Tab-separated table of N, CA, C and O in Angstrom:
chain	number	residue	atom	x	y	z
A	162	MET	N	99.576	34.348	108.643
A	162	MET	CA	99.613	35.345	107.598
A	162	MET	C	99.691	36.723	108.248
A	162	MET	O	98.969	37.044	109.160
A	163	MET	N	100.548	37.548	107.748
A	163	MET	CA	100.787	38.877	108.298
A	163	MET	C	99.878	39.894	107.611
A	163	MET	O	99.744	39.898	106.405
A	164	HIS	N	99.241	40.739	108.406
A	164	HIS	CA	98.363	41.767	107.835
A	164	HIS	C	99.180	42.980	107.407
A	164	HIS	O	100.147	43.352	108.051
A	165	MET	N	98.765	43.623	106.308
A	165	MET	CA	99.484	44.779	105.788
A	165	MET	C	99.075	46.071	106.474
A	165	MET	O	99.744	47.072	106.365
A	166	TYR	N	97.970	46.047	107.203
A	166	TYR	CA	97.476	47.264	107.831
A	166	TYR	C	98.086	47.412	109.216
A	166	TYR	O	97.831	46.642	110.110
A	167	ASP	N	98.932	48.453	109.394
A	167	ASP	CA	99.552	48.725	110.683
A	167	ASP	C	99.154	50.100	111.192
A	167	ASP	O	99.931	50.776	111.865
A	168	GLY	N	97.970	50.565	110.869
A	168	GLY	CA	97.530	51.869	111.322
A	168	GLY	C	97.775	52.987	110.326
A	168	GLY	O	97.490	54.144	110.595
A	169	TYR	N	98.353	52.677	109.206
A	169	TYR	CA	98.618	53.685	108.185
A	169	TYR	C	97.662	53.465	107.018
A	169	TYR	O	97.347	52.338	106.672
A	170	ASN	N	97.247	54.558	106.400
A	170	ASN	CA	96.314	54.461	105.274
A	170	ASN	C	97.060	54.325	103.961
A	170	ASN	O	97.559	55.304	103.422
A	171	PHE	N	97.136	53.141	103.452
A	171	PHE	CA	97.695	52.837	102.138
A	171	PHE	C	99.139	53.307	101.964
A	171	PHE	O	99.549	53.701	100.888
A	172	GLY	N	99.901	53.350	102.990
A	172	GLY	CA	101.326	53.656	102.880
A	172	GLY	C	101.610	55.024	102.303
A	172	GLY	O	101.429	56.043	102.956
A	173	GLY	N	102.043	55.112	101.053
A	173	GLY	CA	102.439	56.363	100.415
A	173	GLY	C	101.279	57.274	100.068
A	173	GLY	O	101.481	58.457	99.787
A	174	MET	N	100.071	56.774	100.056
A	174	MET	CA	98.912	57.612	99.744
A	174	MET	C	98.734	58.719	100.787
A	174	MET	O	98.254	59.801	100.471
A	175	HIS	N	99.115	58.436	102.023
A	175	HIS	CA	99.010	59.446	103.069
A	175	HIS	C	99.872	60.667	102.703
A	175	HIS	O	99.420	61.808	102.807
A	176	LEU	N	101.089	60.432	102.275
A	176	LEU	CA	101.982	61.508	101.847
A	176	LEU	C	101.423	62.218	100.621
A	176	LEU	O	101.475	63.450	100.529
A	177	LEU	N	100.872	61.474	99.697
A	177	LEU	CA	100.292	62.072	98.492
A	177	LEU	C	99.162	63.030	98.834
A	177	LEU	O	99.079	64.129	98.282
A	178	TRP	N	98.290	62.671	99.762
A	178	TRP	CA	97.190	63.549	100.155
A	178	TRP	C	97.696	64.807	100.849
A	178	TRP	O	97.127	65.877	100.680
A	179	TRP	N	98.761	64.700	101.636
A	179	TRP	CA	99.349	65.893	102.248
A	179	TRP	C	99.853	66.852	101.165
A	179	TRP	O	99.656	68.058	101.242
A	180	ILE	N	100.483	66.299	100.153
A	180	ILE	CA	100.993	67.141	99.061
A	180	ILE	C	99.831	67.795	98.314
A	180	ILE	O	99.876	68.995	98.002
A	181	VAL	N	98.776	67.042	98.039
A	181	VAL	CA	97.610	67.597	97.345
A	181	VAL	C	96.999	68.735	98.147
A	181	VAL	O	96.695	69.813	97.604
A	182	TRP	N	96.821	68.543	99.449
A	182	TRP	CA	96.229	69.596	100.292
A	182	TRP	C	97.130	70.821	100.378
A	182	TRP	O	96.651	71.953	100.358
A	183	MET	N	98.433	70.632	100.459
A	183	MET	CA	99.345	71.774	100.539
A	183	MET	C	99.324	72.573	99.233
A	183	MET	O	99.322	73.806	99.267
A	184	VAL	N	99.296	71.904	98.093
A	184	VAL	CA	99.220	72.601	96.806
A	184	VAL	C	97.910	73.382	96.722
A	184	VAL	O	97.885	74.537	96.283
A	185	PHE	N	96.821	72.781	97.173
A	185	PHE	CA	95.522	73.445	97.155
A	185	PHE	C	95.521	74.692	98.031
A	185	PHE	O	95.057	75.761	97.613
A	186	ILE	N	96.064	74.600	99.228
A	186	ILE	CA	96.109	75.747	100.150
A	186	ILE	C	97.001	76.855	99.589
A	186	ILE	O	96.642	78.036	99.618
A	187	ILE	N	98.148	76.490	99.045
A	187	ILE	CA	99.046	77.490	98.453
A	187	ILE	C	98.361	78.166	97.266
A	187	ILE	O	98.442	79.383	97.103
A	188	TRP	N	97.652	77.391	96.455
A	188	TRP	CA	96.937	77.952	95.296
A	188	TRP	C	95.885	78.960	95.744
A	188	TRP	O	95.732	80.023	95.135
A	189	ILE	N	95.168	78.670	96.818
A	189	ILE	CA	94.139	79.590	97.320
A	189	ILE	C	94.758	80.909	97.778
A	189	ILE	O	94.274	81.981	97.451
A	190	PHE	N	95.857	80.834	98.538
A	190	PHE	CA	96.431	82.051	99.101
A	190	PHE	C	97.246	82.867	98.108
A	190	PHE	O	97.411	84.065	98.293
A	191	PHE	N	97.748	82.269	97.062
A	191	PHE	CA	98.581	83.010	96.122
A	191	PHE	C	97.884	83.340	94.812
A	191	PHE	O	98.494	83.888	93.911
A	192	THR	N	96.602	83.012	94.694
A	192	THR	CA	95.834	83.423	93.528
A	192	THR	C	95.551	84.914	93.668
A	192	THR	O	95.121	85.359	94.719
A	193	PRO	N	95.802	85.698	92.620
A	193	PRO	CA	95.563	87.138	92.750
A	193	PRO	C	94.088	87.429	92.975
A	193	PRO	O	93.212	86.753	92.442
A	194	TRP	N	93.809	88.431	93.798
A	194	TRP	CA	92.428	88.793	94.099
A	194	TRP	C	91.753	89.408	92.896
A	194	TRP	O	90.580	89.232	92.677
A	195	TYR	N	92.517	90.163	92.113
A	195	TYR	CA	91.917	90.805	90.945
A	195	TYR	C	92.145	89.909	89.734
A	195	TYR	O	93.256	89.730	89.276
A	196	ILE	N	91.088	89.339	89.218
A	196	ILE	CA	91.145	88.539	88.001
A	196	ILE	C	90.422	89.359	86.934
A	196	ILE	O	89.243	89.673	87.093
A	197	PRO	N	91.113	89.730	85.860
A	197	PRO	CA	90.492	90.593	84.852
A	197	PRO	C	89.150	90.048	84.373
A	197	PRO	O	89.022	88.885	84.037
A	198	GLY	N	88.154	90.920	84.371
A	198	GLY	CA	86.848	90.533	83.896
A	198	GLY	C	85.933	89.970	84.961
A	198	GLY	O	84.751	89.814	84.735
A	199	ASN	N	86.452	89.673	86.141
A	199	ASN	CA	85.614	89.057	87.166
A	199	ASN	C	85.343	89.948	88.358
A	199	ASN	O	84.208	90.122	88.754
A	200	ARG	N	86.396	90.460	88.932
A	200	ARG	CA	86.221	91.203	90.174
A	200	ARG	C	86.602	92.678	90.044
A	200	ARG	O	86.949	93.314	91.020
A	201	GLY	N	86.559	93.189	88.870
A	201	GLY	CA	86.968	94.572	88.648
A	201	GLY	C	85.962	95.563	89.189
A	201	GLY	O	84.800	95.254	89.395
A	202	ARG	N	86.441	96.761	89.428
A	202	ARG	CA	85.568	97.823	89.904
A	202	ARG	C	84.670	98.262	88.763
A	202	ARG	O	85.115	98.487	87.648
A	203	LYS	N	83.407	98.405	89.049
A	203	LYS	CA	82.452	98.855	88.036
A	203	LYS	C	82.596	100.364	87.853
A	203	LYS	O	82.751	101.099	88.815
A	204	ASP	N	82.547	100.804	86.608
A	204	ASP	CA	82.612	102.233	86.321
A	204	ASP	C	81.262	102.869	86.634
A	204	ASP	O	80.210	102.311	86.332
A	205	SER	N	81.342	104.039	87.222
A	205	SER	CA	80.106	104.772	87.495
A	205	SER	C	79.622	105.400	86.179
A	205	SER	O	80.398	105.547	85.227
A	206	PRO	N	78.358	105.777	86.126
A	206	PRO	CA	77.861	106.434	84.902
A	206	PRO	C	78.643	107.699	84.566
A	206	PRO	O	78.871	108.008	83.389
A	207	LEU	N	79.081	108.430	85.587
A	207	LEU	CA	79.863	109.644	85.339
A	207	LEU	C	81.227	109.306	84.734
A	207	LEU	O	81.708	110.016	83.842
A	208	ASP	N	81.847	108.204	85.188
A	208	ASP	CA	83.118	107.767	84.597
A	208	ASP	C	82.944	107.415	83.122
A	208	ASP	O	83.781	107.751	82.286
A	209	ILE	N	81.857	106.729	82.812
A	209	ILE	CA	81.581	106.363	81.421
A	209	ILE	C	81.356	107.612	80.577
A	209	ILE	O	81.867	107.719	79.446
A	210	LEU	N	80.627	108.581	81.137
A	210	LEU	CA	80.378	109.839	80.420
A	210	LEU	C	81.686	110.579	80.154
A	210	LEU	O	81.914	111.075	79.041
A	211	LYS	N	82.552	110.638	81.151
A	211	LYS	CA	83.851	111.301	80.967
A	211	LYS	C	84.684	110.613	79.893
A	211	LYS	O	85.338	111.272	79.082
A	212	ARG	N	84.666	109.292	79.886
A	212	ARG	CA	85.424	108.545	78.882
A	212	ARG	C	84.873	108.798	77.483
A	212	ARG	O	85.633	108.960	76.527
A	213	ARG	N	83.561	108.842	77.349
A	213	ARG	CA	82.947	109.108	76.040
A	213	ARG	C	83.286	110.510	75.544
A	213	ARG	O	83.539	110.715	74.358
A	214	PHE	N	83.313	111.487	76.478
A	214	PHE	CA	83.664	112.857	76.104
A	214	PHE	C	85.138	112.935	75.700
A	214	PHE	O	85.490	113.573	74.705
A	215	ALA	N	85.977	112.261	76.441
A	215	ALA	CA	87.414	112.293	76.140
A	215	ALA	C	87.730	111.622	74.804
A	215	ALA	O	88.647	112.048	74.101
A	216	SER	N	86.967	110.611	74.439
A	216	SER	CA	87.237	109.929	73.169
A	216	SER	C	86.599	110.628	71.975
A	216	SER	O	86.823	110.246	70.836
A	217	GLY	N	85.774	111.647	72.233
A	217	GLY	CA	85.167	112.407	71.147
A	217	GLY	C	83.835	111.864	70.674
A	217	GLY	O	83.339	112.291	69.638
A	218	GLU	N	83.245	110.942	71.409
A	218	GLU	CA	81.948	110.377	71.017
A	218	GLU	C	80.819	111.390	71.182
A	218	GLU	O	79.844	111.356	70.435
A	219	ILE	N	80.939	112.273	72.179
A	219	ILE	CA	79.888	113.264	72.434
A	219	ILE	C	80.514	114.650	72.472
A	219	ILE	O	81.708	114.808	72.721
A	220	THR	N	79.698	115.663	72.243
A	220	THR	CA	80.178	117.042	72.245
A	220	THR	C	80.201	117.587	73.672
A	220	THR	O	79.672	116.964	74.597
A	221	LYS	N	80.778	118.782	73.802
A	221	LYS	CA	80.855	119.418	75.111
A	221	LYS	C	79.458	119.721	75.651
A	221	LYS	O	79.200	119.530	76.848
A	222	GLU	N	78.576	120.166	74.782
A	222	GLU	CA	77.210	120.479	75.210
A	222	GLU	C	76.479	119.220	75.700
A	222	GLU	O	75.791	119.258	76.720
A	223	GLN	N	76.631	118.144	74.966
A	223	GLN	CA	76.011	116.886	75.384
A	223	GLN	C	76.590	116.418	76.725
A	223	GLN	O	75.870	115.943	77.594
A	224	TYR	N	77.917	116.570	76.860
A	224	TYR	CA	78.578	116.172	78.104
A	224	TYR	C	78.014	116.948	79.290
A	224	TYR	O	77.660	116.367	80.317
A	225	LEU	N	77.937	118.271	79.155
A	225	LEU	CA	77.451	119.100	80.249
A	225	LEU	C	75.984	118.799	80.578
A	225	LEU	O	75.593	118.772	81.745
A	226	GLU	N	75.185	118.568	79.545
A	226	GLU	CA	73.760	118.251	79.758
A	226	GLU	C	73.597	116.924	80.517
A	226	GLU	O	72.866	116.839	81.478
A	227	HIS	N	74.326	115.913	80.071
A	227	HIS	CA	74.226	114.609	80.732
A	227	HIS	C	74.818	114.637	82.149
A	227	HIS	O	74.326	113.957	83.053
A	228	LYS	N	75.864	115.444	82.310
A	228	LYS	CA	76.478	115.560	83.634
A	228	LYS	C	75.493	116.163	84.632
A	228	LYS	O	75.404	115.716	85.785
A	229	LYS	N	74.728	117.195	84.185
A	229	LYS	CA	73.705	117.790	85.059
A	229	LYS	C	72.666	116.751	85.463
A	229	LYS	O	72.218	116.713	86.610
A	230	LEU	N	72.256	115.926	84.509
A	230	LEU	CA	71.255	114.900	84.799
A	230	LEU	C	71.773	113.872	85.813
A	230	LEU	O	71.033	113.406	86.674
A	231	LEU	N	73.038	113.510	85.680
A	231	LEU	CA	73.596	112.506	86.571
A	231	LEU	C	73.870	113.023	87.981
A	231	LEU	O	73.806	112.258	88.933
A	232	GLU	N	74.181	114.303	88.075
A	232	GLU	CA	74.478	114.859	89.400
A	232	GLU	C	73.192	115.287	90.041
A	232	GLU	O	72.810	115.120	91.067
């Protein structure tokens, strides 16, 4: 009786695992570093204050008062 094992792991499965590993490696290197909501730069309190002033949520006096406190 002839044995099916000649030093290769399951014949075509070896090729399949190479393809799986290559897809995984390519996915790691080509995934964008910036994913919205996850790795974004945090706004400083002064940035938030400026945005609130620009949108009209706070007055100029409030803006200047809070800016003094933050600096």
